[in-house]
């Protein structure tokens, strides 16, 4: 069965880099890639209630510019890698990004969203732009993977999975991480950052469930005694030169406590590895 991957793009270097990473990550898999570009209308503002209709001069001019951007974008990607397992599709729309992404995910039965951490107008010093943060917080139908601008693809040999063992694990939700691990013979390192050296009976039970789910991939469990999750996770990743972070993103829970903007600033300006948000309802 084909993997269906959505990649929003504004034709920036960061978006191009994210696309290249996704293409290489799934090089051995039959994939349908859907590239989504939101084109802008110069005279339209958020105060305008009515969008120009398709067929109007302004609309058609902006759409043509988007389509021309895709021609250049795809030419660069095909020079990078022309994989017979992959097929590319382009979508140009004037919709808001969040709504366009939701529609595409639903209409195309998307399995994964891959996006750069910054767009063409990204502010220096900020790793995760608002579009990436919003996608990780709001998209619940599928995982979202964020690719930092300076990342160049290397097979992920080690995936770090931070958790607190306070939630029951669903095999279906973790399958996205397991697929990547199996494709690239990756090891999964489960990291629990805690002030206490003991865990409750409930946590022990959840840990055992997780161990059962990870049975067929190389994995290990690590307990770090740190005051802050950000510091413990960062030191672990840097000391081991890990290749990816994957985490369960329960709505209004883990994202805010582990991958909020303040944490991203703590990790540092030079983020070096992709982050996979396994979005749970």
PDB file of C-alpha atoms in Angstrom:
ATOM      1  CA  UNK A   1       0.000   0.000   0.000  1.00  0.00           C
ATOM      2  CA  UNK A   2       1.271   3.454  -0.898  1.00  0.00           C
ATOM      3  CA  UNK A   3       2.289   5.892   1.820  1.00  0.00           C
ATOM      4  CA  UNK A   4       0.571   9.240   1.387  1.00  0.00           C
ATOM      5  CA  UNK A   5       2.662  12.180   2.570  1.00  0.00           C
ATOM      6  CA  UNK A   6       1.661  15.843   2.664  1.00  0.00           C
ATOM      7  CA  UNK A   7       4.404  18.474   2.422  1.00  0.00           C
ATOM      8  CA  UNK A   8       3.338  22.129   2.718  1.00  0.00           C
ATOM      9  CA  UNK A   9       5.754  24.374   0.838  1.00  0.00           C
ATOM     10  CA  UNK A  10       6.349  28.059   0.288  1.00  0.00           C
ATOM     11  CA  UNK A  11       9.273  27.196  -2.051  1.00  0.00           C
ATOM     12  CA  UNK A  12      11.789  28.317   0.586  1.00  0.00           C
ATOM     13  CA  UNK A  13      15.079  26.482   1.176  1.00  0.00           C
ATOM     14  CA  UNK A  14      13.688  25.141   4.443  1.00  0.00           C
ATOM     15  CA  UNK A  15      10.630  23.667   2.700  1.00  0.00           C
ATOM     16  CA  UNK A  16      12.812  22.198  -0.047  1.00  0.00           C
ATOM     17  CA  UNK A  17      15.062  20.635   2.584  1.00  0.00           C
ATOM     18  CA  UNK A  18      12.052  19.072   4.331  1.00  0.00           C
ATOM     19  CA  UNK A  19      10.874  17.594   1.029  1.00  0.00           C
ATOM     20  CA  UNK A  20      14.303  16.135   0.319  1.00  0.00           C
ATOM     21  CA  UNK A  21      14.428  14.587   3.775  1.00  0.00           C
ATOM     22  CA  UNK A  22      11.000  12.966   3.355  1.00  0.00           C
ATOM     23  CA  UNK A  23      11.901  11.619  -0.102  1.00  0.00           C
ATOM     24  CA  UNK A  24      15.094  10.036   1.242  1.00  0.00           C
ATOM     25  CA  UNK A  25      13.469   8.746   4.438  1.00  0.00           C
ATOM     26  CA  UNK A  26      10.865   6.857   2.392  1.00  0.00           C
ATOM     27  CA  UNK A  27      13.140   5.992  -0.560  1.00  0.00           C
ATOM     28  CA  UNK A  28      12.318   2.272  -0.303  1.00  0.00           C
ATOM     29  CA  UNK A  29       8.555   2.774  -0.020  1.00  0.00           C
ATOM     30  CA  UNK A  30       5.946   3.436  -2.698  1.00  0.00           C
ATOM     31  CA  UNK A  31       4.765   6.965  -1.886  1.00  0.00           C
ATOM     32  CA  UNK A  32       2.323   9.535  -3.121  1.00  0.00           C
ATOM     33  CA  UNK A  33       3.706  12.966  -2.214  1.00  0.00           C
ATOM     34  CA  UNK A  34       1.242  15.851  -2.097  1.00  0.00           C
ATOM     35  CA  UNK A  35       2.901  19.268  -2.150  1.00  0.00           C
ATOM     36  CA  UNK A  36       0.667  22.076  -0.911  1.00  0.00           C
ATOM     37  CA  UNK A  37       1.266  25.752  -1.659  1.00  0.00           C
ATOM     38  CA  UNK A  38      -0.867  28.574  -0.325  1.00  0.00           C
ATOM     39  CA  UNK A  39      -0.699  31.464  -2.778  1.00  0.00           C
ATOM     40  CA  UNK A  40      -1.367  35.016  -1.663  1.00  0.00           C
ATOM     41  CA  UNK A  41      -3.483  37.725  -3.242  1.00  0.00           C
ATOM     42  CA  UNK A  42      -1.833  41.118  -2.939  1.00  0.00           C
ATOM     43  CA  UNK A  43      -4.993  43.149  -2.396  1.00  0.00           C
ATOM     44  CA  UNK A  44      -6.580  40.698   0.016  1.00  0.00           C
ATOM     45  CA  UNK A  45      -6.277  41.221   3.777  1.00  0.00           C
ATOM     46  CA  UNK A  46      -7.773  39.420   6.751  1.00  0.00           C
ATOM     47  CA  UNK A  47     -10.247  42.320   6.997  1.00  0.00           C
ATOM     48  CA  UNK A  48     -11.672  41.441   3.599  1.00  0.00           C
ATOM     49  CA  UNK A  49     -14.585  39.079   4.017  1.00  0.00           C
ATOM     50  CA  UNK A  50     -14.850  37.902   0.415  1.00  0.00           C
ATOM     51  CA  UNK A  51     -11.982  36.155  -1.355  1.00  0.00           C
ATOM     52  CA  UNK A  52     -11.533  36.842  -5.070  1.00  0.00           C
ATOM     53  CA  UNK A  53     -13.239  34.133  -7.092  1.00  0.00           C
ATOM     54  CA  UNK A  54     -11.437  31.687  -9.393  1.00  0.00           C
ATOM     55  CA  UNK A  55     -11.432  33.257 -12.827  1.00  0.00           C
ATOM     56  CA  UNK A  56     -10.740  36.774 -11.616  1.00  0.00           C
ATOM     57  CA  UNK A  57      -7.539  38.348 -12.934  1.00  0.00           C
ATOM     58  CA  UNK A  58      -5.912  38.613  -9.503  1.00  0.00           C
ATOM     59  CA  UNK A  59      -6.745  35.033  -8.570  1.00  0.00           C
ATOM     60  CA  UNK A  60      -5.534  33.551 -11.850  1.00  0.00           C
ATOM     61  CA  UNK A  61      -2.292  35.548 -11.808  1.00  0.00           C
ATOM     62  CA  UNK A  62      -1.470  34.351  -8.285  1.00  0.00           C
ATOM     63  CA  UNK A  63      -2.369  30.754  -9.158  1.00  0.00           C
ATOM     64  CA  UNK A  64      -0.117  30.789 -12.231  1.00  0.00           C
ATOM     65  CA  UNK A  65       2.764  32.071 -10.089  1.00  0.00           C
ATOM     66  CA  UNK A  66       2.178  29.199  -7.660  1.00  0.00           C
ATOM     67  CA  UNK A  67       2.114  26.648 -10.466  1.00  0.00           C
ATOM     68  CA  UNK A  68       5.313  28.079 -11.951  1.00  0.00           C
ATOM     69  CA  UNK A  69       6.904  27.822  -8.521  1.00  0.00           C
ATOM     70  CA  UNK A  70       5.983  24.142  -8.447  1.00  0.00           C
ATOM     71  CA  UNK A  71       7.638  23.545 -11.840  1.00  0.00           C
ATOM     72  CA  UNK A  72      10.958  24.822 -10.465  1.00  0.00           C
ATOM     73  CA  UNK A  73      10.438  23.057  -7.133  1.00  0.00           C
ATOM     74  CA  UNK A  74       9.823  19.656  -8.728  1.00  0.00           C
ATOM     75  CA  UNK A  75      12.698  20.088 -11.176  1.00  0.00           C
ATOM     76  CA  UNK A  76      15.074  20.532  -8.237  1.00  0.00           C
ATOM     77  CA  UNK A  77      13.639  17.495  -6.452  1.00  0.00           C
ATOM     78  CA  UNK A  78      13.944  15.285  -9.533  1.00  0.00           C
ATOM     79  CA  UNK A  79      17.563  16.331  -9.911  1.00  0.00           C
ATOM     80  CA  UNK A  80      17.986  15.320  -6.283  1.00  0.00           C
ATOM     81  CA  UNK A  81      16.405  11.916  -6.745  1.00  0.00           C
ATOM     82  CA  UNK A  82      14.220  10.431  -9.459  1.00  0.00           C
ATOM     83  CA  UNK A  83      12.702   7.454  -7.640  1.00  0.00           C
ATOM     84  CA  UNK A  84      10.283   5.234  -9.634  1.00  0.00           C
ATOM     85  CA  UNK A  85       8.529   4.334  -6.358  1.00  0.00           C
ATOM     86  CA  UNK A  86       7.495   7.952  -5.853  1.00  0.00           C
ATOM     87  CA  UNK A  87       4.791  10.030  -7.493  1.00  0.00           C
ATOM     88  CA  UNK A  88       4.358  13.761  -6.983  1.00  0.00           C
ATOM     89  CA  UNK A  89       1.164  15.805  -6.897  1.00  0.00           C
ATOM     90  CA  UNK A  90       0.785  19.552  -6.469  1.00  0.00           C
ATOM     91  CA  UNK A  91      -2.015  21.555  -4.880  1.00  0.00           C
ATOM     92  CA  UNK A  92      -2.248  25.337  -5.219  1.00  0.00           C
ATOM     93  CA  UNK A  93      -4.907  27.065  -3.148  1.00  0.00           C
ATOM     94  CA  UNK A  94      -5.757  30.467  -1.706  1.00  0.00           C
ATOM     95  CA  UNK A  95      -7.126  28.974   1.513  1.00  0.00           C
ATOM     96  CA  UNK A  96      -5.661  29.445   5.001  1.00  0.00           C
ATOM     97  CA  UNK A  97      -2.816  26.967   5.616  1.00  0.00           C
ATOM     98  CA  UNK A  98      -4.443  25.155   8.547  1.00  0.00           C
ATOM     99  CA  UNK A  99      -7.731  24.697   6.685  1.00  0.00           C
ATOM    100  CA  UNK A 100      -5.999  23.631   3.468  1.00  0.00           C
ATOM    101  CA  UNK A 101      -3.936  21.065   5.371  1.00  0.00           C
ATOM    102  CA  UNK A 102      -7.008  19.666   7.128  1.00  0.00           C
ATOM    103  CA  UNK A 103      -8.885  19.379   3.824  1.00  0.00           C
ATOM    104  CA  UNK A 104      -5.977  17.672   2.079  1.00  0.00           C
ATOM    105  CA  UNK A 105      -5.439  15.232   4.952  1.00  0.00           C
ATOM    106  CA  UNK A 106      -9.104  14.242   4.819  1.00  0.00           C
ATOM    107  CA  UNK A 107      -9.552  14.242   1.035  1.00  0.00           C
ATOM    108  CA  UNK A 108      -6.316  12.414   0.201  1.00  0.00           C
ATOM    109  CA  UNK A 109      -6.228  10.094   3.235  1.00  0.00           C
ATOM    110  CA  UNK A 110      -2.809  11.443   4.264  1.00  0.00           C
ATOM    111  CA  UNK A 111      -0.625   9.252   6.501  1.00  0.00           C
ATOM    112  CA  UNK A 112       2.022  11.805   7.488  1.00  0.00           C
ATOM    113  CA  UNK A 113       2.709  15.548   7.280  1.00  0.00           C
ATOM    114  CA  UNK A 114       6.323  16.612   6.799  1.00  0.00           C
ATOM    115  CA  UNK A 115       7.224  20.283   7.019  1.00  0.00           C
ATOM    116  CA  UNK A 116      10.176  22.547   7.550  1.00  0.00           C
ATOM    117  CA  UNK A 117      10.473  24.288  10.876  1.00  0.00           C
ATOM    118  CA  UNK A 118      10.552  27.702   9.218  1.00  0.00           C
ATOM    119  CA  UNK A 119       9.172  29.336   6.124  1.00  0.00           C
ATOM    120  CA  UNK A 120      10.620  32.004   3.868  1.00  0.00           C
ATOM    121  CA  UNK A 121       9.847  34.700   6.447  1.00  0.00           C
ATOM    122  CA  UNK A 122      11.174  32.758   9.442  1.00  0.00           C
ATOM    123  CA  UNK A 123      12.541  34.928  12.224  1.00  0.00           C
ATOM    124  CA  UNK A 124      16.174  34.364  13.061  1.00  0.00           C
ATOM    125  CA  UNK A 125      16.638  32.712  16.419  1.00  0.00           C
ATOM    126  CA  UNK A 126      13.256  30.966  16.370  1.00  0.00           C
ATOM    127  CA  UNK A 127      13.456  27.263  15.505  1.00  0.00           C
ATOM    128  CA  UNK A 128       9.811  26.323  15.265  1.00  0.00           C
ATOM    129  CA  UNK A 129       7.717  28.788  13.313  1.00  0.00           C
ATOM    130  CA  UNK A 130       4.079  29.357  14.213  1.00  0.00           C
ATOM    131  CA  UNK A 131       2.842  27.225  11.295  1.00  0.00           C
ATOM    132  CA  UNK A 132       4.817  24.207  12.534  1.00  0.00           C
ATOM    133  CA  UNK A 133       3.723  24.666  16.131  1.00  0.00           C
ATOM    134  CA  UNK A 134       0.086  25.073  15.057  1.00  0.00           C
ATOM    135  CA  UNK A 135       0.263  21.952  12.913  1.00  0.00           C
ATOM    136  CA  UNK A 136       1.651  19.892  15.773  1.00  0.00           C
ATOM    137  CA  UNK A 137      -1.003  21.210  18.137  1.00  0.00           C
ATOM    138  CA  UNK A 138      -4.057  21.062  15.878  1.00  0.00           C
ATOM    139  CA  UNK A 139      -3.620  18.174  13.444  1.00  0.00           C
ATOM    140  CA  UNK A 140      -4.920  15.035  15.119  1.00  0.00           C
ATOM    141  CA  UNK A 141      -5.586  12.751  12.132  1.00  0.00           C
ATOM    142  CA  UNK A 142      -1.945  11.860  11.455  1.00  0.00           C
ATOM    143  CA  UNK A 143       1.613  12.426  12.702  1.00  0.00           C
ATOM    144  CA  UNK A 144       3.549  15.608  11.905  1.00  0.00           C
ATOM    145  CA  UNK A 145       7.308  15.581  11.318  1.00  0.00           C
ATOM    146  CA  UNK A 146       9.300  18.824  11.557  1.00  0.00           C
ATOM    147  CA  UNK A 147      12.672  19.064   9.785  1.00  0.00           C
ATOM    148  CA  UNK A 148      15.147  21.731  10.982  1.00  0.00           C
ATOM    149  CA  UNK A 149      16.726  23.745   8.203  1.00  0.00           C
ATOM    150  CA  UNK A 150      20.285  22.498   8.681  1.00  0.00           C
ATOM    151  CA  UNK A 151      19.409  18.792   8.757  1.00  0.00           C
ATOM    152  CA  UNK A 152      20.795  16.720   5.912  1.00  0.00           C
ATOM    153  CA  UNK A 153      19.419  13.236   5.526  1.00  0.00           C
ATOM    154  CA  UNK A 154      21.273  10.363   7.125  1.00  0.00           C
ATOM    155  CA  UNK A 155      19.598   7.075   7.925  1.00  0.00           C
ATOM    156  CA  UNK A 156      18.158   7.417  11.442  1.00  0.00           C
ATOM    157  CA  UNK A 157      20.072   4.830  13.437  1.00  0.00           C
ATOM    158  CA  UNK A 158      18.757   6.030  16.798  1.00  0.00           C
ATOM    159  CA  UNK A 159      15.295   7.400  17.596  1.00  0.00           C
ATOM    160  CA  UNK A 160      14.744   8.928  21.042  1.00  0.00           C
ATOM    161  CA  UNK A 161      11.284   8.431  22.522  1.00  0.00           C
ATOM    162  CA  UNK A 162      10.669  10.590  25.638  1.00  0.00           C
ATOM    163  CA  UNK A 163       7.797   9.515  27.869  1.00  0.00           C
ATOM    164  CA  UNK A 164       6.619   9.594  31.474  1.00  0.00           C
ATOM    165  CA  UNK A 165       4.830   6.198  31.416  1.00  0.00           C
ATOM    166  CA  UNK A 166       1.637   7.902  32.576  1.00  0.00           C
ATOM    167  CA  UNK A 167      -0.429   6.956  29.549  1.00  0.00           C
ATOM    168  CA  UNK A 168      -1.419   3.658  28.024  1.00  0.00           C
ATOM    169  CA  UNK A 169       0.267   3.033  24.672  1.00  0.00           C
ATOM    170  CA  UNK A 170      -1.602   2.165  21.497  1.00  0.00           C
ATOM    171  CA  UNK A 171       0.216   0.036  18.942  1.00  0.00           C
ATOM    172  CA  UNK A 172      -1.569   1.823  16.092  1.00  0.00           C
ATOM    173  CA  UNK A 173      -0.260   5.212  17.250  1.00  0.00           C
ATOM    174  CA  UNK A 174       3.319   3.969  17.636  1.00  0.00           C
ATOM    175  CA  UNK A 175       3.296   2.168  14.281  1.00  0.00           C
ATOM    176  CA  UNK A 176       4.541   5.281  12.475  1.00  0.00           C
ATOM    177  CA  UNK A 177       7.681   5.324  14.620  1.00  0.00           C
ATOM    178  CA  UNK A 178       8.064   1.538  14.350  1.00  0.00           C
ATOM    179  CA  UNK A 179       7.813   1.679  10.543  1.00  0.00           C
ATOM    180  CA  UNK A 180      10.699   4.135  10.358  1.00  0.00           C
ATOM    181  CA  UNK A 181      12.739   2.033  12.778  1.00  0.00           C
ATOM    182  CA  UNK A 182      12.176  -1.136  10.743  1.00  0.00           C
ATOM    183  CA  UNK A 183      12.891   0.601   7.405  1.00  0.00           C
ATOM    184  CA  UNK A 184      16.250   1.872   8.600  1.00  0.00           C
ATOM    185  CA  UNK A 185      17.172  -0.719  11.263  1.00  0.00           C
ATOM    186  CA  UNK A 186      16.936   2.048  13.864  1.00  0.00           C
ATOM    187  CA  UNK A 187      17.219   1.581  17.603  1.00  0.00           C
ATOM    188  CA  UNK A 188      14.585   3.189  19.821  1.00  0.00           C
ATOM    189  CA  UNK A 189      15.795   4.703  23.100  1.00  0.00           C
ATOM    190  CA  UNK A 190      12.979   5.281  25.573  1.00  0.00           C
ATOM    191  CA  UNK A 191      13.880   8.191  27.862  1.00  0.00           C
ATOM    192  CA  UNK A 192      12.164   9.018  31.144  1.00  0.00           C
ATOM    193  CA  UNK A 193      13.331  12.263  32.750  1.00  0.00           C
ATOM    194  CA  UNK A 194      12.340  12.302  36.416  1.00  0.00           C
ATOM    195  CA  UNK A 195      13.269  13.717  39.808  1.00  0.00           C
ATOM    196  CA  UNK A 196      12.372  10.405  41.445  1.00  0.00           C
ATOM    197  CA  UNK A 197      14.228   7.119  41.049  1.00  0.00           C
ATOM    198  CA  UNK A 198      11.054   5.058  41.517  1.00  0.00           C
ATOM    199  CA  UNK A 199       7.970   4.617  39.363  1.00  0.00           C
ATOM    200  CA  UNK A 200       4.406   3.742  40.365  1.00  0.00           C
ATOM    201  CA  UNK A 201       2.654   0.437  39.688  1.00  0.00           C
ATOM    202  CA  UNK A 202       0.664   2.141  36.916  1.00  0.00           C
ATOM    203  CA  UNK A 203       3.830   3.444  35.293  1.00  0.00           C
ATOM    204  CA  UNK A 204       5.430   0.002  35.555  1.00  0.00           C
ATOM    205  CA  UNK A 205       2.415  -1.536  33.871  1.00  0.00           C
ATOM    206  CA  UNK A 206       2.523   1.009  31.039  1.00  0.00           C
ATOM    207  CA  UNK A 207       6.259   0.478  30.680  1.00  0.00           C
ATOM    208  CA  UNK A 208       5.684  -3.257  30.248  1.00  0.00           C
ATOM    209  CA  UNK A 209       3.035  -2.572  27.601  1.00  0.00           C
ATOM    210  CA  UNK A 210       5.470  -0.325  25.743  1.00  0.00           C
ATOM    211  CA  UNK A 211       8.141  -3.002  25.953  1.00  0.00           C
ATOM    212  CA  UNK A 212       5.750  -5.514  24.396  1.00  0.00           C
ATOM    213  CA  UNK A 213       4.988  -3.123  21.521  1.00  0.00           C
ATOM    214  CA  UNK A 214       8.706  -2.529  20.889  1.00  0.00           C
ATOM    215  CA  UNK A 215       9.475  -6.247  20.993  1.00  0.00           C
ATOM    216  CA  UNK A 216      10.518  -6.576  17.362  1.00  0.00           C
ATOM    217  CA  UNK A 217      12.824  -3.560  17.166  1.00  0.00           C
ATOM    218  CA  UNK A 218      16.053  -2.890  19.008  1.00  0.00           C
ATOM    219  CA  UNK A 219      15.227  -0.754  22.045  1.00  0.00           C
ATOM    220  CA  UNK A 220      16.357   0.188  25.529  1.00  0.00           C
ATOM    221  CA  UNK A 221      15.018   2.150  28.496  1.00  0.00           C
ATOM    222  CA  UNK A 222      16.853   5.056  30.121  1.00  0.00           C
ATOM    223  CA  UNK A 223      15.979   6.961  33.301  1.00  0.00           C
ATOM    224  CA  UNK A 224      17.551  10.411  33.697  1.00  0.00           C
ATOM    225  CA  UNK A 225      17.581  12.308  36.968  1.00  0.00           C
ATOM    226  CA  UNK A 226      17.123  15.885  35.833  1.00  0.00           C
ATOM    227  CA  UNK A 227      15.048  18.783  37.105  1.00  0.00           C
ATOM    228  CA  UNK A 228      13.955  19.819  33.640  1.00  0.00           C
ATOM    229  CA  UNK A 229      12.804  17.548  30.834  1.00  0.00           C
ATOM    230  CA  UNK A 230      14.301  19.895  28.238  1.00  0.00           C
ATOM    231  CA  UNK A 231      17.782  19.730  29.733  1.00  0.00           C
ATOM    232  CA  UNK A 232      17.728  15.978  30.229  1.00  0.00           C
ATOM    233  CA  UNK A 233      16.445  15.272  26.744  1.00  0.00           C
ATOM    234  CA  UNK A 234      18.868  17.684  25.109  1.00  0.00           C
ATOM    235  CA  UNK A 235      21.902  16.269  26.912  1.00  0.00           C
ATOM    236  CA  UNK A 236      20.851  12.711  26.073  1.00  0.00           C
ATOM    237  CA  UNK A 237      20.408  13.459  22.368  1.00  0.00           C
ATOM    238  CA  UNK A 238      23.629  15.426  22.087  1.00  0.00           C
ATOM    239  CA  UNK A 239      25.768  12.951  24.010  1.00  0.00           C
ATOM    240  CA  UNK A 240      24.619  10.046  21.840  1.00  0.00           C
ATOM    241  CA  UNK A 241      24.371  11.939  18.540  1.00  0.00           C
ATOM    242  CA  UNK A 242      20.813  10.632  18.113  1.00  0.00           C
ATOM    243  CA  UNK A 243      19.048  11.084  14.771  1.00  0.00           C
ATOM    244  CA  UNK A 244      15.383  11.728  15.582  1.00  0.00           C
ATOM    245  CA  UNK A 245      12.995  12.474  18.443  1.00  0.00           C
ATOM    246  CA  UNK A 246       9.511  10.919  18.416  1.00  0.00           C
ATOM    247  CA  UNK A 247       6.886  11.580  21.057  1.00  0.00           C
ATOM    248  CA  UNK A 248       3.199  11.018  21.726  1.00  0.00           C
ATOM    249  CA  UNK A 249       1.498  14.370  21.440  1.00  0.00           C
ATOM    250  CA  UNK A 250      -1.683  14.200  23.480  1.00  0.00           C
ATOM    251  CA  UNK A 251      -3.813  17.272  22.907  1.00  0.00           C
ATOM    252  CA  UNK A 252      -3.025  20.087  25.352  1.00  0.00           C
ATOM    253  CA  UNK A 253      -0.682  17.843  27.322  1.00  0.00           C
ATOM    254  CA  UNK A 254       2.749  16.628  26.254  1.00  0.00           C
ATOM    255  CA  UNK A 255       3.388  19.254  23.604  1.00  0.00           C
ATOM    256  CA  UNK A 256       2.973  22.085  26.070  1.00  0.00           C
ATOM    257  CA  UNK A 257       5.141  20.463  28.720  1.00  0.00           C
ATOM    258  CA  UNK A 258       7.931  19.147  26.513  1.00  0.00           C
ATOM    259  CA  UNK A 259       7.946  20.777  23.084  1.00  0.00           C
ATOM    260  CA  UNK A 260       6.676  24.278  23.711  1.00  0.00           C
ATOM    261  CA  UNK A 261       8.411  27.317  22.280  1.00  0.00           C
ATOM    262  CA  UNK A 262      10.305  28.038  25.515  1.00  0.00           C
ATOM    263  CA  UNK A 263      11.745  24.516  25.377  1.00  0.00           C
ATOM    264  CA  UNK A 264      12.761  24.937  21.755  1.00  0.00           C
ATOM    265  CA  UNK A 265      14.699  28.036  22.796  1.00  0.00           C
ATOM    266  CA  UNK A 266      16.294  26.026  25.588  1.00  0.00           C
ATOM    267  CA  UNK A 267      17.397  23.332  23.178  1.00  0.00           C
ATOM    268  CA  UNK A 268      19.165  26.032  21.214  1.00  0.00           C
ATOM    269  CA  UNK A 269      19.115  27.869  17.932  1.00  0.00           C
ATOM    270  CA  UNK A 270      20.913  25.105  16.038  1.00  0.00           C
ATOM    271  CA  UNK A 271      18.382  22.277  16.178  1.00  0.00           C
ATOM    272  CA  UNK A 272      19.941  19.333  14.433  1.00  0.00           C
ATOM    273  CA  UNK A 273      17.457  16.483  14.298  1.00  0.00           C
ATOM    274  CA  UNK A 274      13.885  15.962  13.072  1.00  0.00           C
ATOM    275  CA  UNK A 275      11.002  15.723  15.542  1.00  0.00           C
ATOM    276  CA  UNK A 276       8.072  13.372  14.938  1.00  0.00           C
ATOM    277  CA  UNK A 277       4.850  14.232  16.765  1.00  0.00           C
ATOM    278  CA  UNK A 278       2.639  11.150  17.055  1.00  0.00           C
ATOM    279  CA  UNK A 279      -0.633  12.977  17.439  1.00  0.00           C
ATOM    280  CA  UNK A 280      -3.201  11.355  19.712  1.00  0.00           C
ATOM    281  CA  UNK A 281      -6.831  12.514  19.990  1.00  0.00           C
TER     282      UNK A 281
END
